[in-house]
Short mmCIF file of C-alpha atoms and ligand atoms in Angstrom, two decimals:
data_model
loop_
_atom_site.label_atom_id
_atom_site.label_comp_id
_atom_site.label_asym_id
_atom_site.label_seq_id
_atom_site.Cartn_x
_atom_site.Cartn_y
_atom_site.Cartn_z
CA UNK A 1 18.26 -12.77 13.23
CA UNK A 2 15.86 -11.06 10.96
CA UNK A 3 14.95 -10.98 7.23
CA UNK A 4 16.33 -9.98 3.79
CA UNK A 5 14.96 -9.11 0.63
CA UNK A 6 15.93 -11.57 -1.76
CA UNK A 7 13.38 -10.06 -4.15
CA UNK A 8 10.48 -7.16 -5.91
CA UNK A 9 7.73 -7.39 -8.44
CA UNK A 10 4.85 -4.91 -9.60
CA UNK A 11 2.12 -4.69 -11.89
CA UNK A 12 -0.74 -2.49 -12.68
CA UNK A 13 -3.29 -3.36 -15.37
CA UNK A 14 -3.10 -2.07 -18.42
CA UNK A 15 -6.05 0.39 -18.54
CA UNK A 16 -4.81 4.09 -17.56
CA UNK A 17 -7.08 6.98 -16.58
CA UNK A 18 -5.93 10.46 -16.61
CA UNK A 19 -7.35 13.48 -15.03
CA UNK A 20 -8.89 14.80 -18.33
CA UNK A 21 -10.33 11.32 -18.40
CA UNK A 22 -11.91 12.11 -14.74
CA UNK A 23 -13.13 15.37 -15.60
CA UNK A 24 -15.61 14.14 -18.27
CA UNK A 25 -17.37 11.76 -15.13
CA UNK A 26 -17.37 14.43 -12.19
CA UNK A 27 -16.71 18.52 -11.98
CA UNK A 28 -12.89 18.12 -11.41
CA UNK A 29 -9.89 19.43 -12.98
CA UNK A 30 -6.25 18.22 -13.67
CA UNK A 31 -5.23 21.29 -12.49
CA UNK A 32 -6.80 20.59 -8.91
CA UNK A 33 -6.09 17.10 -9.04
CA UNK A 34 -2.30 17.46 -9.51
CA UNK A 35 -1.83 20.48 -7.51
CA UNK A 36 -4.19 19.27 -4.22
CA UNK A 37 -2.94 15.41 -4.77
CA UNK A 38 -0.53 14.74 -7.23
CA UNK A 39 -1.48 12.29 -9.27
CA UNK A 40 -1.60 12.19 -13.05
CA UNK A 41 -2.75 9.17 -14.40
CA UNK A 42 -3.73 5.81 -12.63
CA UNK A 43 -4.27 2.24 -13.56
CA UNK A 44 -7.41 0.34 -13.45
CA UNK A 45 -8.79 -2.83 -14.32
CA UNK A 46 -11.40 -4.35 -16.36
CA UNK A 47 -11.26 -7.82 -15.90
CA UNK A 48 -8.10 -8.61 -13.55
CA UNK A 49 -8.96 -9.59 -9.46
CA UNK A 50 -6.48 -8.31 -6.97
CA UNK A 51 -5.55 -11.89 -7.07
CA UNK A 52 -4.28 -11.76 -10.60
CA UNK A 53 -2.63 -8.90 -10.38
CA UNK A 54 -1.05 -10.17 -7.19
CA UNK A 55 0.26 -13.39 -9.06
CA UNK A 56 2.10 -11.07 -11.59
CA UNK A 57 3.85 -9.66 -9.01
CA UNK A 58 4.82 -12.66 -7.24
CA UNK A 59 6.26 -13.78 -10.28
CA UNK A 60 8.19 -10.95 -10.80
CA UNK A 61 9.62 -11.11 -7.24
CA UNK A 62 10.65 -14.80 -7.10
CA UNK A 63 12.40 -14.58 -10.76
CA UNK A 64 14.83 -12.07 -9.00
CA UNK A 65 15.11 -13.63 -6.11
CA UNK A 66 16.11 -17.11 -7.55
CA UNK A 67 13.40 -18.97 -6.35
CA UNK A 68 10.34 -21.60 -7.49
CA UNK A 69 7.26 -22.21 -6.05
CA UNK A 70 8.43 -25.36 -4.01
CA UNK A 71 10.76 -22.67 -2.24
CA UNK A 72 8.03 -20.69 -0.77
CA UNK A 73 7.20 -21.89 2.43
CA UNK A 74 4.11 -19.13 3.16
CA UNK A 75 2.19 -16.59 1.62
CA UNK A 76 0.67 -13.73 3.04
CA UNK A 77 -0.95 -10.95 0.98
CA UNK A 78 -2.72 -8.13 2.36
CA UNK A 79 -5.88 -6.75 0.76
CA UNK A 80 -9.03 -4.40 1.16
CA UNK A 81 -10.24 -5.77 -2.21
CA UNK A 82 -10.07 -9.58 -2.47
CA UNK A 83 -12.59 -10.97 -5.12
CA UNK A 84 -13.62 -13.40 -3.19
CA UNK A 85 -13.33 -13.45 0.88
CA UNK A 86 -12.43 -17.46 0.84
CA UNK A 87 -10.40 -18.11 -0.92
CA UNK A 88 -7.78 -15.44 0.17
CA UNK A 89 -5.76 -13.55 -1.68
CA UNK A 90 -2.80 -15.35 -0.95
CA UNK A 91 -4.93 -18.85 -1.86
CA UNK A 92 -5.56 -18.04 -5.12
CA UNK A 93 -1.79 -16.55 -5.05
CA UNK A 94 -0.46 -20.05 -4.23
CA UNK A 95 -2.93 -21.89 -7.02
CA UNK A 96 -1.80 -20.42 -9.21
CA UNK A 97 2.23 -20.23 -8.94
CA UNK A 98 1.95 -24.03 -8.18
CA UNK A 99 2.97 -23.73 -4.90
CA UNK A 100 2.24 -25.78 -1.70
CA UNK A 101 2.72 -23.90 1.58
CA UNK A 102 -0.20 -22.07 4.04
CA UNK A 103 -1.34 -18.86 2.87
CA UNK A 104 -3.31 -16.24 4.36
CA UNK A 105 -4.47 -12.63 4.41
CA UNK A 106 -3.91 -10.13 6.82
CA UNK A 107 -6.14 -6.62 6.44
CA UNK A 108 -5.11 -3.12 7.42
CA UNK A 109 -5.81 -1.41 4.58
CA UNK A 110 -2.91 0.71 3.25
CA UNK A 111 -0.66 -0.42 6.18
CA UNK A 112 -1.64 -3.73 5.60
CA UNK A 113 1.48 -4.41 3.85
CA UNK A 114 3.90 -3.60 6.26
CA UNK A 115 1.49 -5.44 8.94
CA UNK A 116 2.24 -8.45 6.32
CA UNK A 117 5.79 -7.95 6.27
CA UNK A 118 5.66 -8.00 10.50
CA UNK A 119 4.33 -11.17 10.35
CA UNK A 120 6.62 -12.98 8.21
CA UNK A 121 9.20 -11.62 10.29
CA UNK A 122 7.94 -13.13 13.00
CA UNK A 123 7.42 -16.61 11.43
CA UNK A 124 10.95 -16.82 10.10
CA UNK A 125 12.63 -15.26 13.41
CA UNK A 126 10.68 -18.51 15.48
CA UNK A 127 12.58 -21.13 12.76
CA UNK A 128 9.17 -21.71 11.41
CA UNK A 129 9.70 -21.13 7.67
CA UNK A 130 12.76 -19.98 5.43
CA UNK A 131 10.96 -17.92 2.47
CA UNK A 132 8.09 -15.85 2.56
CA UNK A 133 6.43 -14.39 -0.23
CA UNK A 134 4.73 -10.98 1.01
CA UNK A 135 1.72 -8.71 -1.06
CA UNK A 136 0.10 -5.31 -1.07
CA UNK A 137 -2.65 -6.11 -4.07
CA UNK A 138 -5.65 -4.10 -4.60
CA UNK A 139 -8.71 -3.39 -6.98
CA UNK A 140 -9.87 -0.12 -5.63
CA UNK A 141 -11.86 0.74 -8.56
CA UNK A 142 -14.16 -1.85 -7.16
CA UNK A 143 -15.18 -0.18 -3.89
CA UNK A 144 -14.69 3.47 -5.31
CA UNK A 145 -17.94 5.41 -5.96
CA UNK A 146 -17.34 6.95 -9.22
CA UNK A 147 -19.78 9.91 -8.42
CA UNK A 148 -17.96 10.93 -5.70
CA UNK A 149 -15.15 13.86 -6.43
CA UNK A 150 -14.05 13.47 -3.13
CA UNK A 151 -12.14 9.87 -3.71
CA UNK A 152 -12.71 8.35 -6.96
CA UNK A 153 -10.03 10.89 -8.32
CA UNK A 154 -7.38 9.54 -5.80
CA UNK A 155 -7.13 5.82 -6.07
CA UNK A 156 -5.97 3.00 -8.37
CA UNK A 157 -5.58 -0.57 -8.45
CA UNK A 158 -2.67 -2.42 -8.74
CA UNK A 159 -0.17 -5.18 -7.18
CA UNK A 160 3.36 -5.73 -5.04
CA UNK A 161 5.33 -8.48 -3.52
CA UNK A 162 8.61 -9.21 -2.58
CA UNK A 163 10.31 -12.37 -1.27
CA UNK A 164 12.08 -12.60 1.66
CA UNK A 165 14.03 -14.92 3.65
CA UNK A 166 16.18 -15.05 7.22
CA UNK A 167 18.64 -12.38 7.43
CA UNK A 168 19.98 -9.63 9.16
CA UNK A 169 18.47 -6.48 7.70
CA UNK A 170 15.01 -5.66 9.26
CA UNK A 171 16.62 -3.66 11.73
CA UNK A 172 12.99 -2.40 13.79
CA UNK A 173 9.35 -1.58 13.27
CA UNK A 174 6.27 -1.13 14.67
CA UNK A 175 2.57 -1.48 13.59
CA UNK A 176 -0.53 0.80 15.38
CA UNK A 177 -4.15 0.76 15.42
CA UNK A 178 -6.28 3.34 16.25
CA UNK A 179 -10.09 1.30 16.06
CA UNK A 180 -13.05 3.43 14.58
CA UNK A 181 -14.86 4.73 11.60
CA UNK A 182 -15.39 7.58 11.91
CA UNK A 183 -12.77 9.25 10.14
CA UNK A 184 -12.48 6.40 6.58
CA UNK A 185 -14.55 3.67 6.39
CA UNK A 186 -15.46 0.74 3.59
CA UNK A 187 -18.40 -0.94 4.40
CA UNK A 188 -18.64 -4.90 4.03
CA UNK A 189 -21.37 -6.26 1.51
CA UNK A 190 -24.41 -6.57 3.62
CA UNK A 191 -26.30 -9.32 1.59
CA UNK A 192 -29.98 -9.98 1.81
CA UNK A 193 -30.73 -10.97 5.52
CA UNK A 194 -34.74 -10.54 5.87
CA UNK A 195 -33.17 -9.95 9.42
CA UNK A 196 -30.92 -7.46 9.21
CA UNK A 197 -31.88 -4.36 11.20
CA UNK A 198 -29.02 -1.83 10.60
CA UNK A 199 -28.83 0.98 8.49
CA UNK A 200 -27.50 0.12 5.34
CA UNK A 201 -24.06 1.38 4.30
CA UNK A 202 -22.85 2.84 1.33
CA UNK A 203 -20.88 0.09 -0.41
CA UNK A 204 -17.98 2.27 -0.98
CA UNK A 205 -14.71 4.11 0.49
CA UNK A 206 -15.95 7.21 2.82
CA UNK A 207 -12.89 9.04 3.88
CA UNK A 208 -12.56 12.45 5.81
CA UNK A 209 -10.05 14.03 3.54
CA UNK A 210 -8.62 16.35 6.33
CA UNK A 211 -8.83 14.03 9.45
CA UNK A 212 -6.88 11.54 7.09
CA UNK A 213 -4.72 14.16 5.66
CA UNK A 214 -3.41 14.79 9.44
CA UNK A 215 -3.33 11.61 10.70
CA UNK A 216 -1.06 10.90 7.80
CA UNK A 217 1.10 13.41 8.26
CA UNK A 218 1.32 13.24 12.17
CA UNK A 219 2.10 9.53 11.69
CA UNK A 220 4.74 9.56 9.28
CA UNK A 221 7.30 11.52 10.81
CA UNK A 222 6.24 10.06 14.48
CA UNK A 223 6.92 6.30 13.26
CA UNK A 224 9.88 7.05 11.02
CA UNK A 225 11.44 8.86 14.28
CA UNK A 226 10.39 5.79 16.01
CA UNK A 227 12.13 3.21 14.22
CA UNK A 228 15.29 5.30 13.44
CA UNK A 229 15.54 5.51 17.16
CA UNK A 230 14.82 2.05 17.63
CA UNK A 231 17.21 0.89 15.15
CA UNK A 232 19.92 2.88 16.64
CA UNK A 233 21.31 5.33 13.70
CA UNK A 234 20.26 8.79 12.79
CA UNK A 235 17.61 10.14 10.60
CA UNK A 236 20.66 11.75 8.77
CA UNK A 237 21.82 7.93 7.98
CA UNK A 238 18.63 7.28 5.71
CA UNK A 239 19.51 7.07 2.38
CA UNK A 240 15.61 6.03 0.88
CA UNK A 241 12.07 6.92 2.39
CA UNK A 242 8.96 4.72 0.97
CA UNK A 243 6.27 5.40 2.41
CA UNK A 244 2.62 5.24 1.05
CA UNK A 245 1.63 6.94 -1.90
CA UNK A 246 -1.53 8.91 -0.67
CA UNK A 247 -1.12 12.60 -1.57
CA UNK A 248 2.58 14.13 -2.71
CA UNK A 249 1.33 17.14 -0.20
CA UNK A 250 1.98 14.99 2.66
CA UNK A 251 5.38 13.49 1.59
CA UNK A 252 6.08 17.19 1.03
CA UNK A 253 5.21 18.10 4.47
CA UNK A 254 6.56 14.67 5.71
CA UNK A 255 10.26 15.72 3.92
CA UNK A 256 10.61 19.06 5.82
CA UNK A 257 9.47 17.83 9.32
CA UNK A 258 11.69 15.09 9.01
CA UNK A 259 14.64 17.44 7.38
CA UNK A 260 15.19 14.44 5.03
CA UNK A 261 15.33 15.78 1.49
CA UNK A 262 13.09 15.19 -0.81
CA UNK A 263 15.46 13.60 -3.22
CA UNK A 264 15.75 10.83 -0.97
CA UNK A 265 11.64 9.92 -0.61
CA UNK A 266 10.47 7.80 -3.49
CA UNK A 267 7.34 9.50 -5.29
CA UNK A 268 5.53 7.39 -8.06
CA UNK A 269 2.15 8.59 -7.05
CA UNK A 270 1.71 10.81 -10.22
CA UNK A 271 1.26 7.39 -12.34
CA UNK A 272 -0.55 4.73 -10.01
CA UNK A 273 -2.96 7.22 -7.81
CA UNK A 274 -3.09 5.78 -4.11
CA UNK A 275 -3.39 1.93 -4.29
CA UNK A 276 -3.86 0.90 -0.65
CA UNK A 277 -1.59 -2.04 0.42
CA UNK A 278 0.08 -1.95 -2.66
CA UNK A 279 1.18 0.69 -2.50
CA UNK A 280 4.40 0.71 -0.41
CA UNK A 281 5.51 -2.85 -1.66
CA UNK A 282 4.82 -1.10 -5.72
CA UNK A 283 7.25 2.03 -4.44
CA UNK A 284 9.78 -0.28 -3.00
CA UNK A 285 9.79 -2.48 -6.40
CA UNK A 286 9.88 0.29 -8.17
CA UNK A 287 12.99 1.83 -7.04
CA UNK A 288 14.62 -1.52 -6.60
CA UNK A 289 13.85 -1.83 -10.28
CA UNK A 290 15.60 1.52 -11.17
CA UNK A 291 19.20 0.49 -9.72
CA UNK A 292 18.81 3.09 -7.03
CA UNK A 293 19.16 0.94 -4.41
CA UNK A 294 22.38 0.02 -3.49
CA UNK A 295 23.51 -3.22 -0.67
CA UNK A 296 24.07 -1.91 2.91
CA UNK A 297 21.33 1.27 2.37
CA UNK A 298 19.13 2.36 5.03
CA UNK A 299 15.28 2.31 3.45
CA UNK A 300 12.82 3.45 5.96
CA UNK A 301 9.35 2.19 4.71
CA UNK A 302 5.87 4.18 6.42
CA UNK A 303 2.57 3.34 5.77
CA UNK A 304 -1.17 4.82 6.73
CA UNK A 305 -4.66 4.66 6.06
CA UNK A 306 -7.82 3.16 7.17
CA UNK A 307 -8.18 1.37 10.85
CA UNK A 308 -7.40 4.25 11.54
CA UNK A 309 -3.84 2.25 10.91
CA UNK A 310 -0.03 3.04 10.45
CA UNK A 311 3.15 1.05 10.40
CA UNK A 312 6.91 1.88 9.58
CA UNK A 313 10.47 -0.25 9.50
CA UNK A 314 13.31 0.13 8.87
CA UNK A 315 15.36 -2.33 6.19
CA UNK A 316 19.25 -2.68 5.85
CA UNK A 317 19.18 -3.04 1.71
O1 UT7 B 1 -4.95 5.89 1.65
C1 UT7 B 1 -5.61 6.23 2.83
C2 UT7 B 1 -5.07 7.48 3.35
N1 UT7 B 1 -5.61 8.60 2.60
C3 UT7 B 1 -5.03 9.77 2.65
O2 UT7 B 1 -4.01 9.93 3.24
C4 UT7 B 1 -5.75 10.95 1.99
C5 UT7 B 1 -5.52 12.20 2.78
N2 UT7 B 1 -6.29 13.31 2.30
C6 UT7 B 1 -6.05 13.94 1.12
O3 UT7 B 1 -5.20 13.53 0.36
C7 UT7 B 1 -6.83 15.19 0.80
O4 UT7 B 1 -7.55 15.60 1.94
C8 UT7 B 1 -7.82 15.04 -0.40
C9 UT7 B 1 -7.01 14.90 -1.69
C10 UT7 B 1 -8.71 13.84 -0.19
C11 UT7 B 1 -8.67 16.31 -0.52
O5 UT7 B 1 -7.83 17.44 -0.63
P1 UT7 B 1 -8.09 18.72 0.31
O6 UT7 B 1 -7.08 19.70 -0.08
O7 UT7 B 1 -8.10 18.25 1.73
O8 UT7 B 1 -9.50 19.19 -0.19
P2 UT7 B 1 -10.81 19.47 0.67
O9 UT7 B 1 -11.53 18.20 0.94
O10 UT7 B 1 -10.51 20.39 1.81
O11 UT7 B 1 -11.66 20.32 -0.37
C12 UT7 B 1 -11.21 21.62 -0.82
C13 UT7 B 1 -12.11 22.08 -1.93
C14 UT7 B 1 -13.60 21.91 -1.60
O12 UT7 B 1 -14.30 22.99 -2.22
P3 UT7 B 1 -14.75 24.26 -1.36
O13 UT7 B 1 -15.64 23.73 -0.29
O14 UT7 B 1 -13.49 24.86 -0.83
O15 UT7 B 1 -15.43 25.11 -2.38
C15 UT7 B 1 -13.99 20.63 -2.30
O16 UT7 B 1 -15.33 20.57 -2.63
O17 UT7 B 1 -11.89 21.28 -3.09
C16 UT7 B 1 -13.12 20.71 -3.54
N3 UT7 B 1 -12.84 19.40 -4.14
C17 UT7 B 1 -12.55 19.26 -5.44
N4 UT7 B 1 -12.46 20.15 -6.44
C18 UT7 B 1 -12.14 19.66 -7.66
C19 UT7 B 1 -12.81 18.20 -3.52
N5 UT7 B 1 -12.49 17.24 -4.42
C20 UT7 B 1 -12.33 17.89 -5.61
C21 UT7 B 1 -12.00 17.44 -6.90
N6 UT7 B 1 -11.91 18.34 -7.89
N7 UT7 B 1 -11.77 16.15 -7.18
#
């Protein structure tokens, strides 16, 4: 016993940027922005938390999976950008749907969705709860530094979820951690100790564009073998790959080490930008919304970012 999908939901706020947009704050193109990314426009927001944004897209997911807040029986969201530390996420998530049950966040940045997912798994394979409503939500334009050309061109903010309950269909996984900073960090607020002796950080996203880049790359194909070969069919058997929407170079390179065609790999990362831990669970929404996704396919989902972090599964649909 395992889980199903009963359920998807997405939103992104209604504010879009595009690249022109971008070029009149820092010396960037669109040219270079959708050639070396891929990205054409993102979403940000001007007054909505990750929190509210997450509720939109819990709402989404329990309409079409049938089900009202007294059904939920946990929450767990997955941010880099909560509003507030306490409450969580998820907290504010459960306010405000009405619902009852323990919540919680879990953080690994952009894999922190599919480190989410793991753990519902867990709690409904031990009997402990039925339906679990899961969440990638993030403000990024928060922690961005808008000066920087380096990142603030890349990300966006936005929200996913999806209900799930016992079933059959998570057929393997895994989730990996790699500890250290060096190579993308996001420093915590470091308030106003009179006894605080560390260097101050920057308040916003450092990444090592190249070290992530290959990392990324590395990972993807490496956990997608993983968990093909764990779930005992074939890479030829895939019929959908979701994996996080960082940079449409490495899905590109991620397509032809695989030899799964490109056709099959979802790509919405020209109209959101990279949004962290919501990004995988927006993707898989997505393409559930378009009708692509048929009962009985084979979805591999792959995720990587900070921590250094990455995670991968693979779902029966
Ligand atoms: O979600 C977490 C996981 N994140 C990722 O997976 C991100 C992985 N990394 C990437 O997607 C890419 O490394 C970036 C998009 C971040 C950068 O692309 P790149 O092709 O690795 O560029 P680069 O850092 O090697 O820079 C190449 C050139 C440099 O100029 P010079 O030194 O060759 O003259 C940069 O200064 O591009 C320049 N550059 C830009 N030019 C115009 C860097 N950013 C920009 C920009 N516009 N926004």
């Amino acid at each position: 016993m395992s889980i199903k999908v009963l359920g998807t939901g997405y939103y992104v706020p209604p504010k879009t940027l595009t690249n022109d947009d971008l070029a009149q704050m820092v010396d960037t193109s669109d040219e270079w922005i959708t050639q070396r990314v891929g990205v054409s426009v993102r979403h940000v927001s001007e007054t909505e938390t990750a929190s509210d944004m997450a509720v939109k897209a819990a709402l989404q997911a329990m309409e079409q999976a049938g089900v009202s807040a007294e059904d939920i029986d946990l929450i767990i969201s997955a941010s880099i950008t909560p509003e507030t530390l306490c409450p969580t996420v998820a907290g504010w998530v459960q306010k405000h749907i009405g619902a009852s049950c323990p919540a919680f966040d879990v953080s690994s940045a952009c894999s922190g969705f599919l480190f989410a997912l793991d753990t519902a798994v867990s709690y409904i394979v031990r009997g402990k709860v039925k339906n679990v409503l899961v969440i990638g939500a993030e403000r990024l334009s928060k922690i961005v530094d808008w000066t920087d050309r380096n990142t603030c061109v890349i990300f966006g903010d936005g929200a996913g979820a999806a209900v799930v309950t016992a079933g059959d269909n998570y057929l393997s996984s895994l989730i990996y951690t790699a500890g250290g900073d060096e190579v993308l960090k996001i420093p915590s607020h470091a308030g106003n100790s009179p006894f605080y002796k560390n260097e101050p950080d920057r308040p916003y996203i450092f990444m090592d564009g190249q070290e992530t880049f290959k990392f990324a790359v590395s990972k993807i194909v490496k956990d997608i073998k993983e968990v093909t070969e764990e779930a005992g069919i074939t890479l030829g058997q895939i019929d959908h790959v979701v994996t996080h929407q960082a940079n449409i170079r490495i899905i590109d390179y991620a397509s032809k080490r695989l030899g799964i065609s490109k056709e099959k790999f979802f790509v919405n990362i020209d109209k959101y930008g990279n949004t962290s831990a919501a990004s995988v669970p927006m993707a898989l929404a997505e393409l559930n919304a378009s009708g692509r996704l048929k009962r009985g396919d084979i979805v591999a989902l792959s995720a990587f970012g900070g921590g250094l972090s990455s995670a991968a599964c693979i779902i029966k649909w």
